[in-house]
Coordinates of C-alpha atoms (C1' of nucleotides) in Angstrom, one line a residue:
Chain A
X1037 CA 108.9 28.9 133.9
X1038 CA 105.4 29.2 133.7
X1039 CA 104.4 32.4 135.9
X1040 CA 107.3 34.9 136.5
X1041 CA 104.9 36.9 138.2
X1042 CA 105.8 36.0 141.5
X1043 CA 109.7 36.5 140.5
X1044 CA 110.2 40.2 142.5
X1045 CA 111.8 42.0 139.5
X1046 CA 111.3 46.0 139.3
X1047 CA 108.0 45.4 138.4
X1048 CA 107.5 47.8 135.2
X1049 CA 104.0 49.2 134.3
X1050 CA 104.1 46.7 131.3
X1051 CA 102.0 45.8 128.8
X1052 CA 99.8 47.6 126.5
X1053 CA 96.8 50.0 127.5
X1054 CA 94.1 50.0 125.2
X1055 CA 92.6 53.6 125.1
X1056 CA 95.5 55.3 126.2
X1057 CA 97.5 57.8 124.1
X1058 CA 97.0 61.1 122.8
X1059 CA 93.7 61.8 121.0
X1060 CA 92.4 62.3 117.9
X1061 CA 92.4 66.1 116.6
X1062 CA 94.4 67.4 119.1
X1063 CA 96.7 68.9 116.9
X1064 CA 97.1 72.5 116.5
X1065 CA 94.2 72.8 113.6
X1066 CA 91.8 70.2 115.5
X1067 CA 92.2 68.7 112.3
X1068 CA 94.6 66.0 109.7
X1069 CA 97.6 68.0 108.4
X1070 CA 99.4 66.7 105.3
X1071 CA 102.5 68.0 103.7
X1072 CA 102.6 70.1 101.0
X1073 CA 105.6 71.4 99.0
X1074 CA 105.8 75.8 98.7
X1075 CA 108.3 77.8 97.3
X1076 CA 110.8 78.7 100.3
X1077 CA 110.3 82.5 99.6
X1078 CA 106.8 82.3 100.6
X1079 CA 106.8 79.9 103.9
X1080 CA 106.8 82.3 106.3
X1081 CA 104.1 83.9 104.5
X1082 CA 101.8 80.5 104.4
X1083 CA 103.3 79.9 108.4
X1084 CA 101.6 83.1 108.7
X1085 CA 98.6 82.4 107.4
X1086 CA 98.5 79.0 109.2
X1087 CA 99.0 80.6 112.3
X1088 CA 95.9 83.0 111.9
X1089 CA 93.7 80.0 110.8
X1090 CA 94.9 77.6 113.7
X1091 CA 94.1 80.4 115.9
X1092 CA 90.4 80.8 114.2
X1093 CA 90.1 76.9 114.8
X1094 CA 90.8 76.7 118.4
X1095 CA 88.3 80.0 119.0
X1096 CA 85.6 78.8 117.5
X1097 CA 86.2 75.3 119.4
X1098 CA 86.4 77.0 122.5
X1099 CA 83.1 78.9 121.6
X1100 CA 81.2 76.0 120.6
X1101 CA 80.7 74.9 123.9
X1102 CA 79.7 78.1 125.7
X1103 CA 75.8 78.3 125.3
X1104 CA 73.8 81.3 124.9
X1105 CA 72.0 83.6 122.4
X1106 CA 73.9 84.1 119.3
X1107 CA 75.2 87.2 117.6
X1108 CA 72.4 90.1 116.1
X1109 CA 72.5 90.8 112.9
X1110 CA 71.7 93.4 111.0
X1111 CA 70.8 93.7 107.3
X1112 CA 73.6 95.2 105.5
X1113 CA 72.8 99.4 105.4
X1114 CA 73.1 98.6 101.4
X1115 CA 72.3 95.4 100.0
X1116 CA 74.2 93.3 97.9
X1117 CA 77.3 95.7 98.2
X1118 CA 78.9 94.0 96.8
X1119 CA 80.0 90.1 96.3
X1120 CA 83.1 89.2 97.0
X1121 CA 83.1 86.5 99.4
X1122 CA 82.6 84.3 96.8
X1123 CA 86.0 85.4 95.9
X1124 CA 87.4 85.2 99.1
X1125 CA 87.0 81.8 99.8
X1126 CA 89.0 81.4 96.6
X1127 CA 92.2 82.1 98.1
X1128 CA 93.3 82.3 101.5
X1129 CA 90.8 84.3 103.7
X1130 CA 92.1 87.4 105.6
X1131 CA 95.7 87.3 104.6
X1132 CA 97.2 89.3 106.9
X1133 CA 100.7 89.5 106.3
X1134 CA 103.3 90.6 103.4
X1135 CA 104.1 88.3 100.1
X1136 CA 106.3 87.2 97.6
X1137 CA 109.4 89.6 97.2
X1138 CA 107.8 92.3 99.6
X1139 CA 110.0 92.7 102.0
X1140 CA 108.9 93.0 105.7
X1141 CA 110.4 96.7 107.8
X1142 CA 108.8 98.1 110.3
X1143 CA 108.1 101.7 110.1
X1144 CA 107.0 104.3 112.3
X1145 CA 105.4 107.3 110.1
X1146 CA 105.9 109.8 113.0
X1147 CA 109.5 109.2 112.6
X1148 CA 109.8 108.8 108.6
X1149 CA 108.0 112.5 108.3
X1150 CA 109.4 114.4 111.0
X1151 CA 112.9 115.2 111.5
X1152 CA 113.1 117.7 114.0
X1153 CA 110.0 117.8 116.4
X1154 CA 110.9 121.4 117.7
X1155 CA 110.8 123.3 114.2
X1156 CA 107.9 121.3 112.5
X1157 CA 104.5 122.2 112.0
X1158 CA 101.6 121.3 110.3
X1159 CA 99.6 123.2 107.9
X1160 CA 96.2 121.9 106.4
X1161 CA 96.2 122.3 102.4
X1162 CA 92.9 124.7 100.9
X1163 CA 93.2 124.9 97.1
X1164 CA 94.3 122.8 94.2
X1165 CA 97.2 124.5 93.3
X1166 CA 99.9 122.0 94.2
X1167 CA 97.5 119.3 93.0
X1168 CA 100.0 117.9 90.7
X1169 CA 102.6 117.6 93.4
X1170 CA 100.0 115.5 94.9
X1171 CA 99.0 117.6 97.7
X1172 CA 95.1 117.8 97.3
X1173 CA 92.8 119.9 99.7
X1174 CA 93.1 118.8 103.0
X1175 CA 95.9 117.5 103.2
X1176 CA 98.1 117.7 106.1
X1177 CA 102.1 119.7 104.7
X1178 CA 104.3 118.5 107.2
X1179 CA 106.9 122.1 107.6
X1180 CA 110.2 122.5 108.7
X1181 CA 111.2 126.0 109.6
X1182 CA 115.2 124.9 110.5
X1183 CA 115.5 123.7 106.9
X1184 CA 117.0 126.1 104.4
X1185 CA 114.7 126.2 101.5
X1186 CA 116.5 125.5 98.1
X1187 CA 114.7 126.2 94.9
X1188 CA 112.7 123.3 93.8
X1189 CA 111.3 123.2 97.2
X1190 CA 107.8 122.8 98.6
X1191 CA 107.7 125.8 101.2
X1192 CA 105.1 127.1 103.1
X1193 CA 106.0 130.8 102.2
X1194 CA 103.9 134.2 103.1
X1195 CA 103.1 137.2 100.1
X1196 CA 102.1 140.5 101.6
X1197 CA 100.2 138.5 104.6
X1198 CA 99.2 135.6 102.8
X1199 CA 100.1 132.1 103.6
X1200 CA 100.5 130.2 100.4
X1201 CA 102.5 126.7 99.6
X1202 CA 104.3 127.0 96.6
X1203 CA 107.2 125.5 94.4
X1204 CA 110.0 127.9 95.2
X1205 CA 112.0 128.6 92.0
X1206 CA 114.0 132.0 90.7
X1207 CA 113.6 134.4 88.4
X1208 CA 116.4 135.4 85.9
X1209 CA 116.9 138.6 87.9
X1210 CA 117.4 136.6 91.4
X1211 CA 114.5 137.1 92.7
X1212 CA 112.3 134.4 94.0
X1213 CA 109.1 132.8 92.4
X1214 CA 106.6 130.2 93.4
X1215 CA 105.2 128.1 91.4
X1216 CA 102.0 126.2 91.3
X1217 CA 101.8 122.7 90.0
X1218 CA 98.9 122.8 89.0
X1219 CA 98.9 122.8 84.4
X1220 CA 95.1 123.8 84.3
X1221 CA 95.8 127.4 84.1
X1222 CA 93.6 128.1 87.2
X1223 CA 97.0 129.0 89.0
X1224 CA 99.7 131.6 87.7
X1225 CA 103.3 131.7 89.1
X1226 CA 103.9 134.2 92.4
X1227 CA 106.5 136.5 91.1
X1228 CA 107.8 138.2 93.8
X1229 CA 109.4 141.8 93.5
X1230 CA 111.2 144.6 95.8
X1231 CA 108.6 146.1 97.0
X1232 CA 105.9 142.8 98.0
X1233 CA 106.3 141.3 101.6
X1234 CA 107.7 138.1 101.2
X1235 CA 108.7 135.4 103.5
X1236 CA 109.8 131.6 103.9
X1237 CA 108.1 130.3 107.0
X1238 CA 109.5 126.7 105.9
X1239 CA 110.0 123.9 104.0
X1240 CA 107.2 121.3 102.8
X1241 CA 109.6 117.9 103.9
X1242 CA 106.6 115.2 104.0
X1243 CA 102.6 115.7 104.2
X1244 CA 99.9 112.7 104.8
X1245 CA 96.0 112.3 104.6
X1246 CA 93.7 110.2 105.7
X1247 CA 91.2 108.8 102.9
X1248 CA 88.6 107.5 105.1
Chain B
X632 CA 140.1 49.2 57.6
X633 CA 139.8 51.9 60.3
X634 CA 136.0 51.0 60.6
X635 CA 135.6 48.3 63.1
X636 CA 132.0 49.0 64.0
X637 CA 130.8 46.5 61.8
X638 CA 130.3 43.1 63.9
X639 CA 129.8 45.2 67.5
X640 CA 127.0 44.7 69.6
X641 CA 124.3 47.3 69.8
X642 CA 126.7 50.2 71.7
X643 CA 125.7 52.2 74.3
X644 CA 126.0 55.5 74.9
X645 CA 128.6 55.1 78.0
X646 CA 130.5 58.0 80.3
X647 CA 129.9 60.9 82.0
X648 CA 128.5 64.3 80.8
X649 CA 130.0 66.9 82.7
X650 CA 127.3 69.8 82.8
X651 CA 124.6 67.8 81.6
X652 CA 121.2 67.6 83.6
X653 CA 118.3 69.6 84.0
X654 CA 119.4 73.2 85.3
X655 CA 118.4 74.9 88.6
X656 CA 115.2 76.9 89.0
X657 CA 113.8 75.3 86.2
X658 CA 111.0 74.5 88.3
X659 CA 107.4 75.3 88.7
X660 CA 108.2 78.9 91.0
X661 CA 111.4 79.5 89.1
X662 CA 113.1 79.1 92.8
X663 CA 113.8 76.0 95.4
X664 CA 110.7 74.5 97.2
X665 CA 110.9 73.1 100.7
X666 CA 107.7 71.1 102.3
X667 CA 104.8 72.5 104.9
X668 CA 102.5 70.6 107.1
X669 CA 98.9 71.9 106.5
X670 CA 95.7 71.3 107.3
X671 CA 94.1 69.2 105.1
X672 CA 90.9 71.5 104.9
X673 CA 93.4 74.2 103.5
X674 CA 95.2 72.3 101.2
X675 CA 93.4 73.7 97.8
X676 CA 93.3 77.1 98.8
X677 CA 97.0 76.9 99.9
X678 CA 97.2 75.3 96.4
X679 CA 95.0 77.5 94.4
X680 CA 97.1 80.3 96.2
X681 CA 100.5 78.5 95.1
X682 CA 99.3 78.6 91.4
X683 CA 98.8 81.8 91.4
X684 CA 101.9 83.0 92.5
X685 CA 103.8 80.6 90.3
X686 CA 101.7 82.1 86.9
X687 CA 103.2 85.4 88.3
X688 CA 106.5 84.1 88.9
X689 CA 107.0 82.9 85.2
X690 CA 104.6 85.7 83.8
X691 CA 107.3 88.3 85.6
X692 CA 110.5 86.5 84.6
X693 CA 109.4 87.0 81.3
X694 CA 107.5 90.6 80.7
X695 CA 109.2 93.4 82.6
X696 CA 107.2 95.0 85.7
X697 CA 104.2 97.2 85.4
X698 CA 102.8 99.0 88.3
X699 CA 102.7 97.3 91.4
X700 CA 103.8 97.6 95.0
X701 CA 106.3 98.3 96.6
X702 CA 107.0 97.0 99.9
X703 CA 105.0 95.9 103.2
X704 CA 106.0 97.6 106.2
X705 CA 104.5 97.1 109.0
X706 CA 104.7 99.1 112.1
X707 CA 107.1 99.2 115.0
X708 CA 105.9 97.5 118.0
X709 CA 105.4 100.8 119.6
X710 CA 104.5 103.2 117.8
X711 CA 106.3 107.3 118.8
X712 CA 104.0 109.7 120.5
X713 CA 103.9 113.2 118.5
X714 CA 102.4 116.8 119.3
X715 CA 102.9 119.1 116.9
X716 CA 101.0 121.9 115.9
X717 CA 98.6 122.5 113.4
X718 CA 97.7 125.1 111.4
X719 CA 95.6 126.5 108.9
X720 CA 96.8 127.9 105.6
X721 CA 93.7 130.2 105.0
X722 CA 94.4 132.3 108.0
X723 CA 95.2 135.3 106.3
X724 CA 97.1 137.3 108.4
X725 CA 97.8 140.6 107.9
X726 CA 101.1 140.8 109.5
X727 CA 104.5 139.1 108.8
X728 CA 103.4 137.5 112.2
X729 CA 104.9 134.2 113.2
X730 CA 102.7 131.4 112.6
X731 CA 102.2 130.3 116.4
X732 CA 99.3 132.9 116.4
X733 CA 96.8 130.4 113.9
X734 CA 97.3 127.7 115.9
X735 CA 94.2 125.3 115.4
X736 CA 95.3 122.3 117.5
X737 CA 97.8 119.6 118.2
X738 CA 98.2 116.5 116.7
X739 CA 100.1 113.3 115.9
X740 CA 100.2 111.9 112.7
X741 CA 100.3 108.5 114.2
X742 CA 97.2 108.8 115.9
X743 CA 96.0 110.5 112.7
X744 CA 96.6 108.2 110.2
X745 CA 96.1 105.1 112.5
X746 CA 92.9 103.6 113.7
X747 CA 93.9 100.1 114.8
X748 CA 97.5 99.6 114.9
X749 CA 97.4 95.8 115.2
X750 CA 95.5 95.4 111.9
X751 CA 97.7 98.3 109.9
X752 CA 100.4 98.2 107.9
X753 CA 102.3 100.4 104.9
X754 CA 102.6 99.6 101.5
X755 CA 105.0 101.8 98.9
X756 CA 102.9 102.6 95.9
X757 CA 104.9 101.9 93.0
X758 CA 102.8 103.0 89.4
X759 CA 101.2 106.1 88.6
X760 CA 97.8 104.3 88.3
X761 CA 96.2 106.2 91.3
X762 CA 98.2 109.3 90.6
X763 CA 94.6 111.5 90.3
X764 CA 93.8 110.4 93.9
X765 CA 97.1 111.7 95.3
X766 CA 98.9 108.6 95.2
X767 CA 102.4 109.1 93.6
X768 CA 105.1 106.9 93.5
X769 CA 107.1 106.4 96.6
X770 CA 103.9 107.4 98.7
X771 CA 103.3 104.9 102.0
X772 CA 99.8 103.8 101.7
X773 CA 98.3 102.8 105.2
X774 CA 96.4 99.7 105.3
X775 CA 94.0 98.7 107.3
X776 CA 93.1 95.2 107.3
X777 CA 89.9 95.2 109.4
X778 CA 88.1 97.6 107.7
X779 CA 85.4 96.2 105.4
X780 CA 85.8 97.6 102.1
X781 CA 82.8 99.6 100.3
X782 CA 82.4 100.4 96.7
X783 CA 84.4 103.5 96.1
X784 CA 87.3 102.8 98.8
X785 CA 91.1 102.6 97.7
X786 CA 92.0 99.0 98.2
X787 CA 94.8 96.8 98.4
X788 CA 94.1 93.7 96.7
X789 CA 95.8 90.5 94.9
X790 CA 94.4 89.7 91.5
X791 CA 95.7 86.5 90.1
X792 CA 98.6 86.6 92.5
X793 CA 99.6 90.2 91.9
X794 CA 99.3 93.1 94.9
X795 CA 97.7 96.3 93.1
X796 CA 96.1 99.2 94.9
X797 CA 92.7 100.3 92.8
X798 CA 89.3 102.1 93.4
X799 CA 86.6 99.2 94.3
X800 CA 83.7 99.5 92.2
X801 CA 81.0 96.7 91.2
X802 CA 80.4 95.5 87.7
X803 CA 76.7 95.3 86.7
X804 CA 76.6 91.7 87.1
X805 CA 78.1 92.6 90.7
X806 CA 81.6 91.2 90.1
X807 CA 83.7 93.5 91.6
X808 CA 85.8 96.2 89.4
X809 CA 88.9 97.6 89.8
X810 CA 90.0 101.2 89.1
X811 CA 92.5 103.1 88.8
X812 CA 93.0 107.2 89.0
X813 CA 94.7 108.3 85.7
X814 CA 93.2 109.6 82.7
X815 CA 96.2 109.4 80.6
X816 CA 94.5 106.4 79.5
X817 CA 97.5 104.0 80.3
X818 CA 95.8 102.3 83.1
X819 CA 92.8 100.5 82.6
X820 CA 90.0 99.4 84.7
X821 CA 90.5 95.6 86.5
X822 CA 87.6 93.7 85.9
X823 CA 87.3 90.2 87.8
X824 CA 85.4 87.5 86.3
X825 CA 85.2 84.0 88.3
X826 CA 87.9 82.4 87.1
X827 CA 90.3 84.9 88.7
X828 CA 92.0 84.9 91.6
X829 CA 91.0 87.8 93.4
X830 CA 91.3 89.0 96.9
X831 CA 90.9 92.1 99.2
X832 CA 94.0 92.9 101.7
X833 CA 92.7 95.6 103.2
X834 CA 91.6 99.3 102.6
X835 CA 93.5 102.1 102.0
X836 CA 92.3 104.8 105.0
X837 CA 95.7 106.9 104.3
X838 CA 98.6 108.0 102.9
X839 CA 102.0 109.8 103.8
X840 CA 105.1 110.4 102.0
X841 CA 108.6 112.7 102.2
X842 CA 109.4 115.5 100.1
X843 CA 112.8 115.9 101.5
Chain C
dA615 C1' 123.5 68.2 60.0
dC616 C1' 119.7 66.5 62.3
dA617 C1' 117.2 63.2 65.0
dT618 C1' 117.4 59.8 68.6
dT619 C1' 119.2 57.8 72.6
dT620 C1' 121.6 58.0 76.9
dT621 C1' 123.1 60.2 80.9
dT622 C1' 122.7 63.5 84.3
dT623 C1' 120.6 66.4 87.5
dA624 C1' 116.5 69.2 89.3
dT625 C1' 111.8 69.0 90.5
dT626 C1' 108.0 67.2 93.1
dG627 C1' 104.3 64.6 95.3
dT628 C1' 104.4 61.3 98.8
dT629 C1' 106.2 58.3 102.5
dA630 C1' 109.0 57.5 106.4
dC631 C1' 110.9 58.8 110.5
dA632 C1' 112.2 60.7 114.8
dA633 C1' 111.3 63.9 118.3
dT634 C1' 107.6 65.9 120.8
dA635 C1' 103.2 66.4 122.9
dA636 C1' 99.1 64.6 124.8
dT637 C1' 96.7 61.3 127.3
dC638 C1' 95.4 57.4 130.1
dA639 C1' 96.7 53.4 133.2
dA640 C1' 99.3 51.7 136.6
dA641 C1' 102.2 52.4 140.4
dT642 C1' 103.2 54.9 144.3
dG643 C1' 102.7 57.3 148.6
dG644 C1' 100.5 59.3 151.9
Chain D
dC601 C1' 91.1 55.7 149.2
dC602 C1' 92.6 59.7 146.7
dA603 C1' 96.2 62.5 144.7
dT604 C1' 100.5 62.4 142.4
dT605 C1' 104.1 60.4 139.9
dT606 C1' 105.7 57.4 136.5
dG607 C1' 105.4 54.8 132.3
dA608 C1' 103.2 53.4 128.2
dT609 C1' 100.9 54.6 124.2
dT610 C1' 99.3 57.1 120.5
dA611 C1' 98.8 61.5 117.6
dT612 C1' 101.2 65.4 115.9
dT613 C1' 104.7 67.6 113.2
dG614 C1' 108.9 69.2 111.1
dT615 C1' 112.2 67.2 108.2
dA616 C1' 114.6 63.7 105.6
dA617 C1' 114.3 60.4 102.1
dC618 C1' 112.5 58.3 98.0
dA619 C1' 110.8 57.4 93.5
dA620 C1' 108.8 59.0 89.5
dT621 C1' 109.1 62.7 86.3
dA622 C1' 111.0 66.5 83.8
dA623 C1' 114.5 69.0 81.6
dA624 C1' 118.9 69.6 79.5
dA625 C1' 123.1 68.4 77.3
dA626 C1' 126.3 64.8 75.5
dA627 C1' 126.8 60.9 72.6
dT628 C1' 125.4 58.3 69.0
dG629 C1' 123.1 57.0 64.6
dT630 C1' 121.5 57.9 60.0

DNA sequence: ACATTTTTTATTGTTACAATAATCAAATGG
DNA sequence: CCATTTGATTATTGTAACAATAAAAAATGT
């Protein structure tokens, strides 16, 4: 029973294959992973991070091998703007994605400002005189004109020709008023009587601005 | 002769304790832990992260909530087209007119408020700490996360594990500073020194919010 | 009554494991 | 002989399991 070679069974590929087998740093980091233990409530926030730094990994592998000239760069417009990556490498780099007990919706801001696309407008704010109902200069006052206007409203109203956007409130006689909200003085209440032209185009519903 | 401990060996302490045992989410994140596979590369910063947010998980269970944020949103996968019509509050007309005659031009507030949809996403500002720059409560700050952030930009950032939105500025030694918009004096100025956890999201290039 | 010991249960870092994926060698088939 | 398939082998990876520790209350001792 010396050689079983010759015995015709199904020969199998047997025996070991020195060599063979799946490589080292193949994994999806091109690095050793160990386990660490994280608060459930914030593993899909770490899975997201992961994520963005396997993808970083395997980019800059695939770039290593391409040969070429390398970036340009510029000198900063400002130097030393400031110093924060020093910070950065603190904590996780480029965290892109919500945390802790934020939770995650989806939102589309065309839909959360405007109701009724037909009867809204936009007007572009010019003075400070809602300032304190945070509507600063240049703003953009999202207006319905099919909402009824109740007072306590934001409404884009006109005064003998004037456009003007105003808190709409009463007077004890009935008549309407608009207020500014603005406590510096600079702006004195609208009172409206009999005989000024007077007119509610709309109601202020949302507004937005862009800081930069 | 009712005491017979006398000639008893050493007794123990025998039975169950119904009710005994440490108690649940006494742990290091107040809340159950599960285990992640990392990179080993990443391990201390996931680590330095998880430290942080445990200090602000026991620092929160015991102080009530100051200013914050609200939550992340991000936005729908595709965002709604929009035209509307823009107009200028200056124009003064001099007759009760409708308001189609000032048109200046159309526009979307998604295209407005949006650069780079893939890198944006919302946040609902919670405090009144940036109150003077127009953000109130309830606001939806848009965030851009690709936009490098200068001194003087409204930022998103994590300080020791907690999301505020502040006014960069720089320190004289260069550490960065954070600021917020109120005078009332009830907010005070963030500054980060090395030992802090500190981290930009993003930059603040908006902000939109509902009246009605 | 108070301090100490014992028992119980949760926490937590690490190891183990099983399923999967990747890779090469041998076998197979033209 | 070369391309393809099959099988063996090894790394990866998510999860389960474990042991040591920590925390909390009951039981006991003084």
């Amino acid at each position: 029973m010396e050689n079983e070679r010759d015995n015709q069974a199904p020969k199998k590929a047997g025996g070991r294959r020195p060599g063979s087998g799946r490589k080292l740093g193949t994994g999806n980091y091109l690095e050793p992973t160990t386990v660490l233990r994280v608060p459930v409530s914030q593993k899909p926030v770490l899975i997201d991070f992961l994520e963005a730094y396997a993808k970083k990994q395997r980019a800059q592998s695939s770039r290593a091998n391409l040969d070429g000239i390398g970036d340009f760069e510029l000198l900063p417009k400002e130097l030393s703007k400031l110093d924060i990556s020093l910070y950065q490498s603190k904590v996780a780099a480029g965290f892109p994605s919500p945390a802790d007990d934020h939770v995650e919706k989806r939102l589309d801001p065309n839909e959360y400002l405007i109701d009724q696309e037909e009867s809204t407008f936009f007007v572009t704010i010019q003075g400070e005189s809602m300032l304190e109902a945070g509507l600063l200069p240049g703003d953009k006052a999202v207006v319905d004109k099919s909402k009824t206007a109740e007072v306590g409203d934001i409404v884009l109203a006109m005064v003998d020709g004037e456009f003007t956007i105003k808190t709409l409130a009463k007077q004890k006689d009935g008549n309407p008023k608009l207020l500014p909200a603005n406590s510096s003085g600079k702006y004195t209440p609208i009172i409206i009587t009999g005989e000024m032209q007077f007119e509610i185009f709309g109601v202020v519903i949302g507004s937005f601005r862009r800081f930069k």
